[in-house]
Amino acid sequence: MVRFAVVVFPGTNCDFETERAIRKAGAEAERVWYKTSLKDFDGVVLPGGFSYADYLRAGAIAARQEIMEEVKEFAEEGRPVLGICNGFQILTEAGLLPGALRPNRVPRFLCRWVHLRVNDTETPFTSLYEPGEVIRMPIAHAEGNYYTDDPSKVRIVFQYSDENGNVSEEANPNGSVLNIAAIANERGNVLGTMPHPERASDRFLGSGDGLRLFRSMVEWARR
Amino acid sequence: MKWKVTVTVRLKEGLNDPEGRVIGKALRNLGYAVENLRVPKCFEFELESERPEEEVEEMCRKLLANPLIHSWEYRIEPVS
């Protein structure tokens, strides 16, 4: 059975939910402290939270820890690397994904459900979605305002939209360039998402749409 | 040799600074004709180094700033 590491930094707080969602998707998952090695794992997930209290910039300090060298190797070897919320911030700060996540346009913490338009189903994380499908997941962040100086070079995976899939200014909760909510690297094996799929991994939570992200990832890692 | 270093990191021109906007608005509400308020970040530290300029530049690029969205400047003085 494929095994995923869920990396825990000081201040990470979505590790249990993420571990549970991966298990529900059919793989083994284990929470690992950031000073542990990642060998023996098939994929790595950086969950949400507030690593190092978000001091300096969200994700900046975690991105400079030694374990990230191993995460970079995972990425280079083409194995799956998923960053959720704070994990996405860590991946951009570490240079594994392009761009930066700035404080929200309205400078406050946003915690609510959003609609997302699935823009790219060719990644290992989105193969079980339909192109153009509208899904629901929650966001919970203060620094989710995605910026890049060249959006044409970014592989956009999810965009904030209304319930009909219209990618409009009104549907943009944080000011992200082109309503970007999730991106992948060029090869597709590194994904960063601000919305939390683990918090939408069961209908009892309000939506089961996020579970397919983990199922896609697990199915792909098995091959 | 020991140095006193002050680094200032600011958002690049043209990038929105939400914190600055809110603080500027609060000052305007108090009756001051404030415009374009920005909030740079300032770091002060002492550094033992034989090549302080080079090391401080490196620190900015590696951690203190995000080169995609920030510019930076620094002052390096000998500790008296």
XYZ file of N, CA, C and O in Angstrom, chain A residues 4-139:
544
model
N 1.883 7.942 2.559
C 2.120 9.381 2.480
C 2.588 9.919 3.825
O 2.074 9.528 4.872
N 3.567 10.824 3.753
C 4.010 11.528 4.959
C 3.230 12.834 5.058
O 3.087 13.558 4.076
N 2.705 13.122 6.246
C 2.050 14.410 6.513
C 2.992 15.162 7.456
O 3.132 14.803 8.619
N 3.669 16.161 6.928
C 4.747 16.807 7.682
C 4.184 17.801 8.703
O 3.340 18.634 8.372
N 4.669 17.687 9.925
C 4.216 18.565 11.009
C 5.349 19.504 11.425
O 6.413 19.050 11.849
N 5.124 20.800 11.254
C 6.060 21.829 11.735
C 5.503 22.378 13.053
O 4.318 22.182 13.358
N 6.310 23.099 13.821
C 5.734 23.768 14.994
C 4.657 24.741 14.522
O 4.947 25.612 13.706
N 3.405 24.543 14.962
C 2.326 25.441 14.537
C 1.407 24.855 13.480
O 0.387 25.445 13.146
N 1.752 23.683 12.943
C 0.844 22.998 12.001
C -0.385 22.544 12.775
O -0.251 22.078 13.911
N -1.579 22.677 12.187
C -2.762 22.245 12.954
C -3.817 21.500 12.135
O -4.896 21.223 12.628
N -3.522 21.182 10.878
C -4.496 20.420 10.086
C -3.973 19.018 9.787
O -4.439 18.361 8.861
N -2.991 18.564 10.555
C -2.326 17.298 10.253
C -3.219 16.081 10.481
O -3.231 15.159 9.675
N -4.015 16.091 11.564
C -4.859 14.920 11.851
C -5.936 14.748 10.772
O -6.159 13.637 10.284
N -6.580 15.855 10.411
C -7.644 15.797 9.399
C -7.086 15.326 8.051
O -7.716 14.546 7.337
N -5.879 15.814 7.734
C -5.263 15.461 6.452
C -4.901 13.980 6.428
O -5.163 13.271 5.456
N -4.335 13.516 7.534
C -3.987 12.096 7.659
C -5.234 11.230 7.465
O -5.235 10.247 6.715
N -6.318 11.639 8.101
C -7.575 10.905 8.024
C -8.129 10.880 6.600
O -8.608 9.844 6.120
N -8.056 12.019 5.921
C -8.584 12.103 4.546
C -7.784 11.200 3.602
O -8.359 10.546 2.726
N -6.463 11.166 3.788
C -5.631 10.300 2.923
C -5.993 8.835 3.159
O -6.115 8.046 2.228
N -6.184 8.473 4.433
C -6.570 7.078 4.746
C -7.912 6.736 4.123
O -8.102 5.661 3.572
N -8.827 7.694 4.211
C -10.153 7.472 3.640
C -10.047 7.276 2.124
O -10.844 6.563 1.527
N -9.057 7.918 1.531
C -8.855 7.811 0.077
C -8.130 6.517 -0.299
O -7.899 6.260 -1.480
N -7.752 5.716 0.704
C -7.230 4.377 0.408
C -5.732 4.185 0.517
O -5.209 3.174 0.054
N -5.024 5.132 1.125
C -3.578 4.959 1.295
C -3.224 4.998 2.778
O -4.059 5.338 3.612
N -1.979 4.662 3.058
C -1.507 4.832 4.430
C -0.993 6.251 4.583
O -0.437 6.823 3.649
N -1.205 6.797 5.764
C -0.698 8.146 6.020
C -0.109 8.177 7.411
O -0.592 7.492 8.315
N 0.944 8.960 7.552
C 1.587 9.053 8.853
C 2.035 10.482 9.093
O 2.661 11.086 8.217
N 1.702 11.008 10.255
C 2.168 12.352 10.612
C 3.630 12.242 11.007
O 3.991 11.409 11.822
N 4.482 13.063 10.405
C 5.901 13.005 10.748
C 6.394 14.380 11.173
O 6.091 15.387 10.539
N 7.126 14.434 12.271
C 7.727 15.664 12.766
C 8.760 16.142 11.766
O 9.443 15.320 11.139
N 8.914 17.433 11.603
C 9.738 17.985 10.516
C 11.216 17.647 10.634
O 11.980 17.888 9.712
N 11.615 17.075 11.772
C 13.027 16.691 11.894
C 13.269 15.231 11.518
O 14.364 14.720 11.642
N 12.190 14.574 11.047
C 12.280 13.166 10.655
C 12.612 13.070 9.164
O 12.331 13.991 8.421
N 13.165 11.921 8.755
C 13.452 11.739 7.332
C 12.200 11.259 6.595
O 11.326 10.616 7.170
N 12.137 11.554 5.311
C 10.965 11.169 4.517
C 11.188 9.899 3.705
O 10.361 9.537 2.880
N 12.324 9.250 3.923
C 12.540 8.033 3.123
C 11.511 6.977 3.556
O 10.986 7.044 4.659
N 11.206 6.073 2.671
C 10.154 5.056 2.872
C 8.751 5.575 2.593
O 7.771 4.881 2.834
N 8.639 6.820 2.134
C 7.308 7.315 1.774
C 7.195 7.467 0.255
O 8.195 7.645 -0.436
N 5.950 7.378 -0.241
C 5.723 7.494 -1.688
C 5.284 8.892 -2.089
O 5.294 9.245 -3.264
N 4.848 9.677 -1.112
C 4.403 11.030 -1.404
C 4.430 11.847 -0.127
O 4.544 11.282 0.971
N 4.372 13.161 -0.275
C 4.436 13.999 0.906
C 3.368 15.086 0.838
O 3.077 15.626 -0.242
N 2.750 15.346 1.993
C 1.731 16.387 2.085
C 2.137 17.379 3.174
O 2.502 16.974 4.277
N 2.112 18.671 2.830
C 2.351 19.719 3.819
C 0.983 20.285 4.174
O 0.356 20.951 3.350
N 0.499 19.999 5.383
C -0.875 20.390 5.718
C -0.965 21.856 6.156
O 0.041 22.559 6.233
N -2.194 22.265 6.462
C -2.439 23.656 6.859
C -2.060 23.929 8.306
O -1.708 23.023 9.062
N -2.130 25.179 8.665
C -1.801 25.593 10.025
C -1.101 26.929 10.014
O -1.271 27.721 9.077
N -0.289 27.149 11.033
C 0.442 28.412 11.149
C 1.880 28.100 11.541
O 2.298 28.353 12.670
N 2.635 27.520 10.614
C 3.997 27.122 10.971
C 4.775 28.351 11.440
O 4.695 29.418 10.831
N 5.505 28.184 12.520
C 6.289 29.278 13.124
C 5.432 30.534 13.295
O 5.888 31.654 13.093
N 4.160 30.305 13.657
C 3.214 31.386 13.951
C 3.030 32.358 12.777
O 2.536 33.466 12.976
N 3.408 31.931 11.572
C 3.344 32.816 10.395
C 4.217 34.058 10.558
O 4.004 35.071 9.881
N 5.186 33.999 11.460
C 6.097 35.132 11.632
C 6.872 35.367 10.342
O 7.113 34.443 9.566
N 7.268 36.590 10.124
C 7.996 37.038 8.923
C 7.053 37.085 7.734
O 6.632 38.155 7.336
N 6.758 35.949 7.128
C 5.721 35.812 6.103
C 5.207 34.388 6.258
O 5.986 33.502 6.606
N 3.924 34.161 5.953
C 3.381 32.813 6.130
C 4.222 31.799 5.344
O 4.468 31.981 4.159
N 4.687 30.776 6.025
C 5.424 29.690 5.362
C 6.911 29.935 5.176
O 7.660 29.019 4.838
N 7.379 31.170 5.416
C 8.765 31.525 5.069
C 9.787 30.740 5.888
O 10.794 30.277 5.355
N 9.536 30.587 7.167
C 10.541 29.934 8.018
C 10.518 28.418 7.812
O 11.580 27.794 7.668
N 9.339 27.838 7.715
C 9.243 26.393 7.444
C 9.946 26.049 6.133
O 10.611 25.013 6.015
N 9.820 26.945 5.149
C 10.392 26.681 3.821
C 11.907 26.555 3.859
O 12.500 25.983 2.951
N 12.547 27.098 4.902
C 14.011 27.053 5.001
C 14.503 25.945 5.923
O 15.676 25.934 6.302
N 13.640 25.032 6.333
C 14.078 23.929 7.192
C 14.659 22.803 6.327
O 14.315 22.658 5.158
N 15.519 22.026 6.971
C 16.253 20.980 6.254
C 15.346 19.985 5.526
O 15.665 19.532 4.431
N 14.200 19.667 6.130
C 13.317 18.662 5.535
C 12.877 19.056 4.122
O 12.599 18.203 3.274
N 12.885 20.363 3.851
C 12.442 20.815 2.539
C 13.384 20.370 1.426
O 12.987 20.298 0.260
N 14.644 20.067 1.791
C 15.561 19.526 0.776
C 15.045 18.167 0.292
O 15.098 17.856 -0.891
N 14.527 17.382 1.247
C 13.961 16.084 0.869
C 12.679 16.246 0.055
O 12.417 15.490 -0.869
N 11.892 17.251 0.435
C 10.658 17.511 -0.320
C 11.016 17.893 -1.761
O 10.359 17.466 -2.714
N 12.079 18.690 -1.918
C 12.528 19.071 -3.263
C 12.931 17.838 -4.067
O 12.641 17.740 -5.259
N 13.608 16.896 -3.406
C 13.984 15.663 -4.107
C 12.738 14.892 -4.564
O 12.684 14.406 -5.687
N 11.730 14.812 -3.687
C 10.461 14.173 -4.057
C 9.922 14.803 -5.339
O 9.517 14.124 -6.272
N 9.922 16.125 -5.344
C 9.364 16.865 -6.485
C 10.163 16.555 -7.748
O 9.587 16.297 -8.814
N 11.488 16.566 -7.617
C 12.334 16.325 -8.789
C 12.187 14.902 -9.311
O 12.304 14.657 -10.505
N 11.947 13.959 -8.408
C 11.771 12.565 -8.822
C 10.389 12.319 -9.412
O 10.072 11.205 -9.821
N 9.528 13.332 -9.385
C 8.199 13.185 -9.969
C 7.177 12.554 -9.039
O 6.092 12.173 -9.454
N 7.536 12.452 -7.753
C 6.571 11.896 -6.806
C 5.601 12.990 -6.351
O 5.917 14.171 -6.442
N 4.408 12.611 -5.829
C 3.420 13.647 -5.502
C 3.796 14.462 -4.265
O 4.182 13.913 -3.237
N 3.684 15.781 -4.402
C 3.899 16.716 -3.293
C 2.674 17.641 -3.261
O 2.404 18.331 -4.237
N 1.950 17.594 -2.145
C 0.733 18.416 -2.024
C 0.895 19.385 -0.864
O 1.270 18.987 0.239
N 0.615 20.667 -1.095
C 0.636 21.665 -0.028
C -0.732 22.291 0.111
O -1.286 22.793 -0.869
N -1.285 22.222 1.321
C -2.619 22.766 1.559
C -2.494 24.014 2.419
O -1.948 23.947 3.527
N -2.985 25.130 1.936
C -3.038 26.390 2.696
C -1.632 26.798 3.165
O -0.833 27.242 2.357
N -1.298 26.633 4.431
C 0.058 26.956 4.888
C 1.085 26.124 4.096
O 2.181 26.613 3.795
N 0.699 24.925 3.712
C 1.582 24.082 2.896
C 1.845 24.714 1.528
O 2.954 24.643 0.994
N 0.817 25.325 0.941
C 0.948 26.043 -0.337
C 1.914 27.220 -0.138
O 2.820 27.450 -0.952
N 1.738 27.951 0.961
C 2.621 29.086 1.248
C 4.074 28.616 1.389
O 5.011 29.253 0.881
N 4.257 27.468 2.029
C 5.606 26.917 2.205
C 6.207 26.548 0.843
O 7.364 26.832 0.556
N 5.389 25.930 -0.024
C 5.898 25.510 -1.344
C 6.315 26.694 -2.214
O 7.311 26.620 -2.925
N 5.578 27.809 -2.147
C 5.994 28.981 -2.937
C 7.248 29.592 -2.323
O 8.177 29.953 -3.037
N 7.290 29.684 -0.996
C 8.470 30.255 -0.335
C 9.714 29.406 -0.600
O 10.820 29.920 -0.649
N 9.523 28.101 -0.759
C 10.654 27.207 -1.007
C 11.045 27.180 -2.489
O 12.020 26.537 -2.862
N 10.262 27.842 -3.319
C 10.567 27.883 -4.742
C 10.123 26.634 -5.496
O 10.487 26.445 -6.658
N 9.306 25.793 -4.862
C 8.809 24.597 -5.546
C 7.608 24.910 -6.429
O 7.256 24.146 -7.323
N 6.957 26.014 -6.139
C 5.875 26.514 -6.992
C 6.152 27.991 -7.254
O 6.722 28.670 -6.393
N 5.739 28.489 -8.417
C 6.015 29.897 -8.724
C 5.078 30.837 -7.962
O 4.017 30.426 -7.497
N 5.484 32.100 -7.844
C 4.603 33.118 -7.266
C 4.744 33.260 -5.768
O 5.637 32.676 -5.149
N 3.847 34.068 -5.198
C 3.882 34.338 -3.758
C 2.455 34.524 -3.257
O 1.565 34.894 -4.024
N 2.250 34.246 -1.958
C 0.932 34.463 -1.363
C 1.023 35.654 -0.413
O 1.736 35.615 0.581
N 0.296 36.723 -0.783
C 0.352 37.969 -0.019
C -0.842 38.031 0.929
O -1.797 37.266 0.791
N -0.821 38.985 1.875
C -1.995 39.170 2.734
C -3.244 39.433 1.878
O -3.154 40.050 0.819
N -4.401 38.956 2.348
C -5.652 39.129 1.613
C -5.898 40.604 1.285
O -5.482 41.478 2.030
N -6.592 40.824 0.182
C -6.923 42.184 -0.261
C -7.591 42.964 0.868
O -7.232 44.095 1.159
N -8.595 42.352 1.496
C -9.163 42.917 2.718
C -8.349 42.293 3.849
O -8.365 41.085 4.011
N -7.585 43.110 4.607
C -6.595 42.509 5.508
C -7.201 41.853 6.741
O -7.108 42.357 7.844
N -7.817 40.729 6.539
C -8.316 39.975 7.676
C -8.359 38.491 7.330
O -8.260 38.125 6.165
N -8.535 37.688 8.378
C -8.619 36.241 8.214
C -9.969 35.895 7.595
O -11.004 36.383 8.040
N -9.967 35.088 6.550
C -11.199 34.668 5.900
C -11.433 33.201 6.181
O -10.526 32.388 5.999
N -12.631 32.859 6.650
C -12.962 31.464 6.927
C -14.368 31.228 6.420
O -15.327 31.632 7.055
N -14.476 30.640 5.246
C -15.805 30.390 4.697
C -15.745 29.416 3.517
O -14.677 29.105 3.015
N -16.935 28.968 3.090
C -17.006 28.073 1.943
C -16.884 28.879 0.657
O -17.383 30.006 0.591
N -16.219 28.289 -0.328
C -16.137 28.943 -1.633
C -16.466 27.921 -2.720
O -16.403 26.713 -2.501
N -16.842 28.443 -3.887
C -16.980 27.592 -5.065
C -15.700 27.683 -5.875
O -15.078 28.747 -5.930
N -15.343 26.574 -6.483
C -14.122 26.533 -7.282
C -14.438 25.924 -8.637
O -15.212 24.967 -8.737
N -13.809 26.498 -9.664
C -13.940 25.916 -10.988
C -12.683 25.085 -11.241
O -11.568 25.570 -11.033
N -12.879 23.834 -11.646
C -11.735 22.960 -11.911
C -11.208 23.270 -13.311
O -11.906 23.077 -14.307
N -10.003 23.765 -13.364
C -9.445 24.273 -14.614
C -8.525 23.257 -15.303
O -8.329 23.324 -16.496
N -7.959 22.343 -14.520
C -6.953 21.423 -15.074
C -7.157 20.049 -14.442
O -6.945 19.867 -13.244
N -7.573 19.093 -15.253
C -7.804 17.743 -14.727
C -6.689 16.789 -15.148
O -6.804 15.581 -14.993
N -5.622 17.357 -15.663
C -4.510 16.529 -16.149
C -3.437 16.315 -15.081
O -2.380 15.776 -15.371
N -3.666 16.815 -13.867
C -2.660 16.617 -12.821
C -2.987 15.359 -12.022
O -4.139 14.903 -12.016
N -2.002 14.792 -11.322
C -2.252 13.596 -10.504
C -3.252 13.851 -9.375
O -3.730 12.908 -8.755
N -3.548 15.126 -9.110
C -4.427 15.459 -7.993
C -5.859 15.735 -8.436
O -6.749 15.896 -7.614
N -6.067 15.834 -9.745
C -7.391 16.262 -10.208
C -7.979 15.348 -11.286
O -8.968 15.702 -11.918
N -7.382 14.155 -11.463
C -7.826 13.292 -12.560
C -9.262 12.789 -12.368
O -9.914 12.413 -13.334
N -9.765 12.813 -11.127
C -11.129 12.306 -10.902
C -12.190 13.409 -10.971
O -13.353 13.186 -10.657
N -11.774 14.627 -11.342
C -12.743 15.710 -11.542
C -13.060 15.826 -13.033
O -12.307 15.335 -13.886
N -14.178 16.496 -13.330
C -14.535 16.781 -14.725
C -13.993 18.159 -15.093
O -14.068 19.074 -14.263
N -13.500 18.337 -16.305
C -13.045 19.672 -16.694
C -14.195 20.687 -16.588
O -15.301 20.402 -17.040
N -13.931 21.817 -15.941
C -14.954 22.860 -15.814
C -15.949 22.628 -14.689
O -16.831 23.461 -14.456
N -15.808 21.504 -14.002
C -16.717 21.195 -12.890
C -16.620 22.249 -11.773
O -15.558 22.810 -11.531
N -17.753 22.523 -11.115
C -17.739 23.463 -9.984
C -17.837 22.663 -8.690
O -18.749 21.837 -8.530
N -16.901 22.883 -7.787
C -16.874 22.133 -6.533
C -16.873 23.106 -5.356
O -16.657 24.309 -5.536
N -17.110 22.566 -4.150
C -17.146 23.408 -2.942
C -16.117 22.929 -1.932
O -16.022 21.745 -1.636
N -15.356 23.889 -1.403
C -14.390 23.612 -0.335
C -14.312 24.851 0.539
O -14.619 25.950 0.084
N -13.858 24.710 1.785
C -13.693 25.911 2.606
C -12.297 26.522 2.482
O -11.321 25.802 2.230
N -12.228 27.844 2.655
C -10.932 28.503 2.803
C -10.798 28.989 4.245
O -11.810 29.220 4.917
